[in-house]
Each structure stands twice: as C-alpha cells, then as structure tokens.
Amino acid sequence: LKKIGVLTSGGDSPGMNAAIRAVVRTGLYHGLEVFGIMRGYQGMYEDDIFSMDSRSVANIIQRGGTILKTARCKEFFEPEGRKRAFENLKKRGIEGLVIIGGDGSFRGAQKFSNEYDIPCIGVPGTIDRDMAGTEVTIGFDTAVNTAVQAIDKIRDTMDAHDRVFIVEVMGRDAGYIALHSGIATGAENILIPETKTDIEAIIHGLTEKEKRQKLVNLIVVAEGEEFGGADEVAKVVRQRLPKADVRVTVLGHIQRGGSPTCEDRLVASHMGYYAVESLLLGRKNVMVGVINNKIHYTPLDKAVKEKHKIGQEWMKIVKILAS
Ligand code: F6P
C-alpha cells in the first residue's frame, strides 16, 4: 500500500478536521502518499483530488466543519458514477480509502469496495452517535455540550417567567442528543424517536404541576420524535393547557458547528490513527469504533444496519429525577 485517499461525507461534525489531520500525519509517518478528496464522493466523481502534506493539516485540530468539505453525491448512487470515481482513484494509484462520515457514507463505501475491491475504512463522524459497534462518534460530545449550554440559558428565562419551554435538538432517527442534553439540564420530559411519546402522561404531569403552582417545565424534544418536533408538541400542549405560557426554541445547526471539545479531538485523533494502521494491516470494509475505551472494528454493513439501543432504564431515571 503506497497511496491512500481520505474524504469526509454526509453531515459535518466537529472533530472531522482532527480526524483528517490524524489520517494524513499517520499516513506520512508510514511513508504513504495521502490524497485529500474534496466534498466526499462528489470530489471522487469530479476528480477533485489533491496530494496532502503535513502542512496542509496544520492549525486545523481546533476547527469545526471540515477542510475537505462535504456533500451528498447523487451520481455515486449509480454504477456509472462509481465507475468514474474509481477511474479517478486508479489513475493516481490510490489503493485504500478512509471515509469519515455517518451511515449513508458507509453504505456508499460498502457498495464501492464490493464492486472495485478497494479497501475502505470508516471513521464514525456524526453528531447523532447512532452507529453500532462504537460507543462514541466524532462530534457528539461537542454537539451535546453546545445543546447543554444553550438550554442552560433558556432555563434562566423559563424560570424568570414561569414558562413551559419546549426545546428541539437534532436527531432525525436518534435520540442521544436529546437524552444526554435533557438529563444534563434537568428536563422534566425527553421525547426521542426510539420510544413512543406518551403525550397524555406529559399533559397529566403539567396539570399536576399547575395545581402545585409549579409552572416551570422543560421538555427536550429530538427532531425525529413521533409528533414531528417541538412545534407539534407545543400545539397539543397549548390546546390542552390554555393557561400555560409555552415557548418553543429550535436549536438547529448551531449544534453541528464550533470548535470541537477535547474529547472529540481525542476520539478523532485516535480513530484517524487506527484507520491508517488498519489499512496497512490489510483490513478492509470495517468501521473503527471505541468500546470500553478500546479500539473495536465492526464490518461496515453491520455498523449501518444495527442501531444503538437507548436503554429504557434511562427514561425511568429521567422521570424519577424530574419529579
Ligand atoms: O446526521 C446529522 C444531522 O445533524 C441530524 O441530526 C439531522 O437530522 C440532519 O443531520 C440534518 O441534516 P441537514 O444539515 O442536511 O439538514
């Protein structure tokens, strides 16, 4: 193995730059030539590929986003598109790929490497933390801390005005950001896609609190929750409790940006390093994960098929602590 490529794909996440840096510098350390592929599979298809040196990843470990940029490439879904992408790699002699991204990116990698026998190593970069085979993903820690800081600020107003606040955090299919930020900010209710939303129980709880003159209430909602997000939940609460002063805040993409936390920089450096080491050892089509603080490899197809399960125990704890 002499030449490898690295790309970021899917939604960006804070810490992706730290992972790129680790891949490039580990590759150079082993005497490899490392190519950066711009805008994920789009750059592979459009031949937007350049040779990287140690300087090209200087001063990026602390930056959010991704210097390689990211995109969703529709041409890569087609066999013709993948063929053209492969030819662009072949003409440079690129023999292995490190793909930093989420489940969609790994599905593409799996398909590509089956067709062209090019080893692909996945590095989980997503704020959602929704991959099997790893307890951490690059960007989650930063995103969840951003959410906690924002909700703490909202709590001041909530308390000053005796309001019900419904805060929507990211997570179309996964409730980890909602669960962690909700617990850390003392939310009374946390609504996530993985569990059924018991709206009657929420209304009941709010009614009881109204009786006790405790009108402050924080509900943290994942965007993919059953009702369809914070606005929808607010509609029901306003209808059923006309006296409640309800406000909605949608945190949105602020959760995806910003300087990565120390934890995300460490995880990204660790995984980036092992991604290159595993290519050199001849591994193919696996995702580098971390379980119990140890590097763990999971076949790409398994990492995208099986979802992390959110323990019901947590939901019980949420209820007890908020009562
Ligand atoms: O997968 C990361 C994520 O931020 C999800 O939490 C969210 O549902 C989605 O991406 C939003 O995607 P986009 O930025 O394309 O709107």
Short mmCIF file of C-alpha atoms and ligand atoms in Angstrom, two decimals:
data_model
loop_
_atom_site.label_atom_id
_atom_site.label_comp_id
_atom_site.label_asym_id
_atom_site.label_seq_id
_atom_site.Cartn_x
_atom_site.Cartn_y
_atom_site.Cartn_z
CA LEU A 1 0.00 0.00 0.00
CA LYS A 2 1.57 3.27 -1.12
CA LYS A 3 -1.21 5.74 -1.72
CA ILE A 4 -4.41 6.34 0.19
CA GLY A 5 -7.29 8.81 0.00
CA VAL A 6 -9.29 10.50 2.73
CA LEU A 7 -12.69 12.14 2.48
CA THR A 8 -15.47 13.50 4.68
CA SER A 9 -19.04 12.77 3.70
CA GLY A 10 -22.61 13.35 4.94
CA GLY A 11 -23.38 15.92 7.64
CA ASP A 12 -20.26 17.62 9.01
CA SER A 13 -19.40 17.16 12.67
CA PRO A 14 -16.94 18.95 14.97
CA GLY A 15 -13.74 16.94 15.12
CA MET A 16 -13.68 15.85 11.49
CA ASN A 17 -10.66 18.10 10.93
CA ALA A 18 -8.82 16.44 13.80
CA ALA A 19 -9.53 13.07 12.16
CA ILE A 20 -8.26 14.27 8.74
CA ARG A 21 -5.11 15.53 10.43
CA ALA A 22 -4.54 12.19 12.14
CA VAL A 23 -5.06 10.24 8.90
CA VAL A 24 -2.68 12.46 6.92
CA ARG A 25 0.08 12.53 9.52
CA THR A 26 -0.12 8.80 10.30
CA GLY A 27 0.00 8.05 6.58
CA LEU A 28 3.02 10.31 6.05
CA TYR A 29 4.74 8.74 9.06
CA HIS A 30 4.46 5.37 7.33
CA GLY A 31 5.78 6.80 4.05
CA LEU A 32 2.41 6.78 2.28
CA GLU A 33 1.20 9.44 -0.10
CA VAL A 34 -2.12 10.76 1.20
CA PHE A 35 -4.68 12.35 -1.11
CA GLY A 36 -7.48 14.60 0.08
CA ILE A 37 -10.75 14.12 -1.78
CA MET A 38 -12.95 17.22 -1.78
CA ARG A 39 -16.70 17.15 -0.99
CA GLY A 40 -16.87 13.44 -0.28
CA TYR A 41 -17.88 11.16 -3.13
CA GLN A 42 -18.64 14.24 -5.23
CA GLY A 43 -14.94 15.08 -5.45
CA MET A 44 -14.10 11.46 -6.20
CA TYR A 45 -16.57 11.57 -9.08
CA GLU A 46 -15.47 15.00 -10.31
CA ASP A 47 -11.76 14.29 -9.85
CA ASP A 48 -11.27 16.98 -7.23
CA ILE A 49 -8.38 15.21 -5.52
CA PHE A 50 -5.05 16.62 -4.29
CA SER A 51 -1.91 15.39 -2.61
CA MET A 52 -1.64 16.45 1.04
CA ASP A 53 1.41 17.15 3.15
CA SER A 54 1.92 17.73 6.83
CA ARG A 55 1.41 21.49 6.40
CA SER A 56 -1.96 21.04 4.72
CA VAL A 57 -3.38 19.86 8.05
CA ALA A 58 -1.59 22.40 10.25
CA ASN A 59 -3.72 24.56 12.54
CA ILE A 60 -6.98 22.67 11.94
CA ILE A 61 -7.32 20.43 15.03
CA GLN A 62 -9.31 23.13 16.81
CA ARG A 63 -11.61 23.99 13.91
CA GLY A 64 -15.19 22.81 13.36
CA GLY A 65 -16.52 21.85 9.92
CA THR A 66 -14.20 20.04 7.52
CA ILE A 67 -11.40 21.44 5.35
CA LEU A 68 -12.21 18.75 2.78
CA LYS A 69 -15.83 19.91 2.69
CA THR A 70 -18.71 17.50 2.42
CA ALA A 71 -21.63 16.82 0.11
CA ARG A 72 -24.26 14.28 -0.78
CA CYS A 73 -23.42 12.90 -4.22
CA LYS A 74 -26.35 11.51 -6.22
CA GLU A 75 -24.14 10.28 -9.08
CA PHE A 76 -22.39 7.91 -6.65
CA PHE A 77 -25.68 6.04 -6.19
CA GLU A 78 -25.43 4.93 -9.81
CA PRO A 79 -22.98 2.23 -11.05
CA GLU A 80 -21.75 4.62 -13.76
CA GLY A 81 -20.92 7.24 -11.15
CA ARG A 82 -18.98 4.79 -9.03
CA LYS A 83 -17.08 3.59 -12.10
CA ARG A 84 -15.97 7.12 -12.94
CA ALA A 85 -14.99 7.69 -9.29
CA PHE A 86 -12.91 4.51 -9.31
CA GLU A 87 -11.11 5.54 -12.50
CA ASN A 88 -10.13 8.81 -10.85
CA LEU A 89 -8.59 6.88 -7.96
CA LYS A 90 -6.93 4.36 -10.24
CA LYS A 91 -5.15 6.89 -12.40
CA ARG A 92 -3.43 8.21 -9.24
CA GLY A 93 -2.72 4.76 -7.86
CA ILE A 94 -4.89 5.24 -4.75
CA GLU A 95 -5.33 1.79 -3.19
CA GLY A 96 -7.20 2.43 0.03
CA LEU A 97 -9.71 4.92 1.42
CA VAL A 98 -10.55 6.40 4.79
CA ILE A 99 -14.15 7.61 4.89
CA ILE A 100 -15.09 9.94 7.72
CA GLY A 101 -18.86 10.17 7.97
CA GLY A 102 -22.11 8.58 9.07
CA ASP A 103 -24.25 5.67 7.98
CA GLY A 104 -25.07 6.96 4.47
CA SER A 105 -21.37 7.43 3.78
CA PHE A 106 -20.58 3.90 4.94
CA ARG A 107 -23.33 2.42 2.77
CA GLY A 108 -21.68 4.08 -0.23
CA ALA A 109 -18.26 2.78 0.83
CA GLN A 110 -19.54 -0.76 1.24
CA LYS A 111 -21.06 -0.80 -2.22
CA PHE A 112 -17.99 0.78 -3.80
CA SER A 113 -15.49 -1.59 -2.25
CA ASN A 114 -17.58 -4.64 -3.15
CA GLU A 115 -17.55 -3.56 -6.78
CA TYR A 116 -13.94 -2.44 -7.07
CA ASP A 117 -12.08 -4.34 -4.37
CA ILE A 118 -10.68 -1.23 -2.81
CA PRO A 119 -10.34 -1.42 0.99
CA CYS A 120 -12.40 1.20 2.78
CA ILE A 121 -12.08 2.07 6.45
CA GLY A 122 -14.93 4.01 8.06
CA VAL A 123 -14.40 6.55 10.81
CA PRO A 124 -17.70 7.47 12.50
CA GLY A 125 -18.13 11.22 12.24
CA THR A 126 -21.66 12.21 13.20
CA ILE A 127 -23.20 14.27 15.97
CA ASP A 128 -26.04 11.71 16.21
CA ARG A 129 -23.99 8.89 17.82
CA ASP A 130 -26.25 6.41 16.09
CA MET A 131 -23.79 3.76 14.91
CA ALA A 132 -23.50 0.19 16.09
CA GLY A 133 -20.00 -1.00 17.02
CA THR A 134 -18.93 2.14 18.82
CA GLU A 135 -19.86 3.98 21.98
CA VAL A 136 -18.56 7.27 20.64
CA THR A 137 -18.77 9.15 17.38
CA ILE A 138 -16.80 12.25 16.41
CA GLY A 139 -18.82 15.37 17.10
CA PHE A 140 -21.36 14.05 19.58
CA ASP A 141 -19.61 15.41 22.65
CA THR A 142 -19.30 18.90 21.15
CA ALA A 143 -22.91 18.91 19.91
CA VAL A 144 -24.33 17.77 23.20
CA ASN A 145 -22.29 20.34 25.15
CA THR A 146 -23.46 23.08 22.78
CA ALA A 147 -27.05 21.97 23.43
CA VAL A 148 -26.50 21.95 27.20
CA GLN A 149 -25.06 25.47 27.19
CA ALA A 150 -27.97 26.74 25.12
CA ILE A 151 -30.61 25.04 27.28
CA ASP A 152 -28.99 26.39 30.48
CA LYS A 153 -29.51 29.88 29.08
CA ILE A 154 -33.10 29.13 28.15
CA ARG A 155 -33.69 27.87 31.68
CA ASP A 156 -32.96 31.34 33.09
CA THR A 157 -35.84 32.84 31.10
CA MET A 158 -38.02 29.82 31.78
CA ASP A 159 -37.57 30.28 35.49
CA ALA A 160 -37.91 34.06 35.48
CA HIS A 161 -41.23 33.91 33.60
CA ASP A 162 -42.63 30.61 34.88
CA ARG A 163 -42.84 29.21 31.39
CA VAL A 164 -43.07 25.85 29.75
CA PHE A 165 -40.18 25.59 27.29
CA ILE A 166 -40.07 23.02 24.55
CA VAL A 167 -36.56 22.82 23.12
CA GLU A 168 -35.88 20.89 19.93
CA VAL A 169 -32.46 19.37 19.41
CA MET A 170 -31.11 17.47 16.39
CA GLY A 171 -31.63 13.79 15.76
CA ARG A 172 -33.90 12.66 12.95
CA ASP A 173 -33.55 8.98 13.82
CA ALA A 174 -31.62 9.03 17.07
CA GLY A 175 -32.40 10.46 20.49
CA TYR A 176 -28.93 10.59 22.03
CA ILE A 177 -28.50 14.36 21.86
CA ALA A 178 -31.96 14.84 23.39
CA LEU A 179 -31.40 12.22 26.07
CA HIS A 180 -27.98 13.42 27.18
CA SER A 181 -28.69 17.15 26.99
CA GLY A 182 -32.10 16.65 28.61
CA ILE A 183 -30.71 14.73 31.55
CA ALA A 184 -27.83 17.18 31.97
CA THR A 185 -30.20 20.17 32.08
CA GLY A 186 -32.78 18.57 34.35
CA ALA A 187 -35.56 18.30 31.77
CA GLU A 188 -38.93 17.09 33.03
CA ASN A 189 -39.63 15.27 29.78
CA ILE A 190 -37.42 13.97 26.99
CA LEU A 191 -39.02 12.91 23.72
CA ILE A 192 -37.00 10.71 21.38
CA PRO A 193 -37.64 8.74 18.17
CA GLU A 194 -36.78 5.41 19.82
CA THR A 195 -39.67 5.44 22.29
CA LYS A 196 -43.39 6.20 21.98
CA THR A 197 -44.32 9.69 23.08
CA ASP A 198 -46.83 9.44 25.91
CA ILE A 199 -48.46 12.84 25.43
CA GLU A 200 -51.20 12.07 27.97
CA ALA A 201 -48.59 11.48 30.66
CA ILE A 202 -46.91 14.78 29.78
CA ILE A 203 -50.22 16.70 29.95
CA HIS A 204 -51.06 14.96 33.21
CA GLY A 205 -47.68 15.92 34.67
CA LEU A 206 -48.11 19.55 33.59
CA THR A 207 -51.64 19.69 35.04
CA GLU A 208 -50.42 18.38 38.37
CA LYS A 209 -47.67 20.99 38.36
CA GLU A 210 -50.15 23.75 37.57
CA LYS A 211 -52.07 22.66 40.66
CA ARG A 212 -48.89 22.95 42.71
CA GLN A 213 -48.20 26.36 41.18
CA LYS A 214 -45.04 24.95 39.65
CA LEU A 215 -45.31 26.20 36.13
CA VAL A 216 -41.72 25.90 35.07
CA ASN A 217 -41.24 22.95 32.79
CA LEU A 218 -38.56 21.92 30.36
CA ILE A 219 -39.33 19.47 27.60
CA VAL A 220 -36.42 18.44 25.36
CA VAL A 221 -37.53 17.01 22.05
CA ALA A 222 -35.48 15.25 19.35
CA GLU A 223 -36.50 16.49 15.90
CA GLY A 224 -37.44 12.97 14.80
CA GLU A 225 -39.75 12.27 17.74
CA GLU A 226 -43.14 10.76 16.96
CA PHE A 227 -45.17 14.00 16.95
CA GLY A 228 -42.81 15.64 14.48
CA GLY A 229 -40.82 18.03 16.64
CA ALA A 230 -41.21 20.85 19.15
CA ASP A 231 -43.83 22.90 17.25
CA GLU A 232 -46.15 19.93 17.02
CA VAL A 233 -45.76 19.08 20.69
CA ALA A 234 -46.36 22.75 21.58
CA LYS A 235 -49.62 22.76 19.59
CA VAL A 236 -51.01 19.94 21.70
CA VAL A 237 -49.82 21.42 25.00
CA ARG A 238 -51.32 24.85 24.16
CA GLN A 239 -54.60 23.27 23.17
CA ARG A 240 -54.90 21.18 26.29
CA LEU A 241 -53.49 23.71 28.78
CA PRO A 242 -54.57 27.16 27.61
CA LYS A 243 -53.24 28.79 30.78
CA ALA A 244 -49.66 27.59 30.26
CA ASP A 245 -47.18 30.08 28.84
CA VAL A 246 -45.48 27.88 26.24
CA ARG A 247 -42.41 28.79 24.19
CA VAL A 248 -40.51 26.82 21.57
CA THR A 249 -36.80 27.02 20.73
CA VAL A 250 -35.29 25.02 17.90
CA LEU A 251 -31.52 24.82 18.36
CA GLY A 252 -30.81 23.66 14.79
CA HIS A 253 -27.41 23.73 13.13
CA ILE A 254 -25.68 25.58 15.95
CA GLN A 255 -25.26 22.02 17.29
CA ARG A 256 -23.17 20.96 14.29
CA GLY A 257 -20.64 23.80 14.41
CA GLY A 258 -17.97 25.22 16.63
CA SER A 259 -14.63 24.20 17.98
CA PRO A 260 -14.55 20.52 18.97
CA THR A 261 -14.27 19.61 22.65
CA CYS A 262 -11.11 17.97 23.98
CA GLU A 263 -12.98 14.66 23.99
CA ASP A 264 -13.90 14.91 20.30
CA ARG A 265 -10.35 15.89 19.34
CA LEU A 266 -9.00 12.86 21.21
CA VAL A 267 -11.51 10.45 19.74
CA ALA A 268 -10.88 11.80 16.23
CA SER A 269 -7.09 11.56 16.62
CA HIS A 270 -7.35 8.04 17.99
CA MET A 271 -9.69 6.78 15.29
CA GLY A 272 -7.84 8.55 12.46
CA TYR A 273 -4.59 6.96 13.54
CA TYR A 274 -6.12 3.46 13.73
CA ALA A 275 -7.87 3.87 10.39
CA VAL A 276 -4.49 4.13 8.65
CA GLU A 277 -2.89 1.43 10.79
CA SER A 278 -5.70 -0.95 9.90
CA LEU A 279 -5.37 -0.25 6.16
CA LEU A 280 -1.68 -1.11 6.49
CA LEU A 281 -2.58 -4.33 8.29
CA GLY A 282 -4.77 -5.32 5.37
CA ARG A 283 -8.17 -4.72 6.99
CA LYS A 284 -11.00 -3.83 4.65
CA ASN A 285 -14.55 -2.58 4.93
CA VAL A 286 -14.62 -2.06 8.65
CA MET A 287 -15.51 0.88 10.84
CA VAL A 288 -13.10 1.92 13.56
CA GLY A 289 -15.04 2.29 16.80
CA VAL A 290 -14.34 2.61 20.50
CA ILE A 291 -15.92 0.29 23.07
CA ASN A 292 -14.86 0.40 26.73
CA ASN A 293 -12.06 2.78 25.75
CA LYS A 294 -10.59 0.22 23.35
CA ILE A 295 -10.45 0.30 19.58
CA HIS A 296 -13.00 -2.04 18.10
CA TYR A 297 -13.60 -2.94 14.44
CA THR A 298 -17.06 -3.59 13.02
CA PRO A 299 -17.87 -4.60 9.43
CA LEU A 300 -19.32 -1.58 7.64
CA ASP A 301 -22.59 -3.31 6.78
CA LYS A 302 -23.15 -4.24 10.43
CA ALA A 303 -22.33 -0.73 11.63
CA VAL A 304 -25.08 0.74 9.45
CA LYS A 305 -27.68 -1.99 9.85
CA GLU A 306 -27.72 -2.42 13.60
CA LYS A 307 -28.67 0.60 15.64
CA HIS A 308 -27.52 1.52 19.08
CA LYS A 309 -30.37 0.92 21.51
CA ILE A 310 -31.34 3.55 24.04
CA GLY A 311 -31.88 1.83 27.37
CA GLN A 312 -35.36 2.10 28.87
CA GLU A 313 -33.67 2.45 32.23
CA TRP A 314 -32.62 5.97 31.31
CA MET A 315 -36.21 7.01 30.66
CA LYS A 316 -37.17 5.73 34.10
CA ILE A 317 -34.34 7.73 35.68
CA VAL A 318 -35.47 10.86 33.80
CA LYS A 319 -38.95 10.51 35.34
CA ILE A 320 -37.66 9.97 38.88
CA LEU A 321 -35.19 12.84 38.78
CA ALA A 322 -37.71 15.28 37.35
CA SER A 323 -40.47 14.59 39.87
O1 F6P B 1 -26.91 13.49 10.91
C1 F6P B 1 -26.63 14.71 11.50
C2 F6P B 1 -27.82 15.65 11.45
O2 F6P B 1 -27.43 16.87 12.01
C3 F6P B 1 -29.10 15.12 12.08
O3 F6P B 1 -29.13 15.20 13.47
C4 F6P B 1 -30.11 15.99 11.38
O4 F6P B 1 -31.37 15.36 11.38
C5 F6P B 1 -29.56 16.11 9.99
O5 F6P B 1 -28.17 15.89 10.09
C6 F6P B 1 -29.81 17.43 9.32
O6 F6P B 1 -29.28 17.40 8.04
P1 F6P B 1 -29.11 18.68 7.11
O7 F6P B 1 -28.00 19.50 7.64
O8 F6P B 1 -28.82 18.12 5.77
O9 F6P B 1 -30.41 19.44 7.17
#
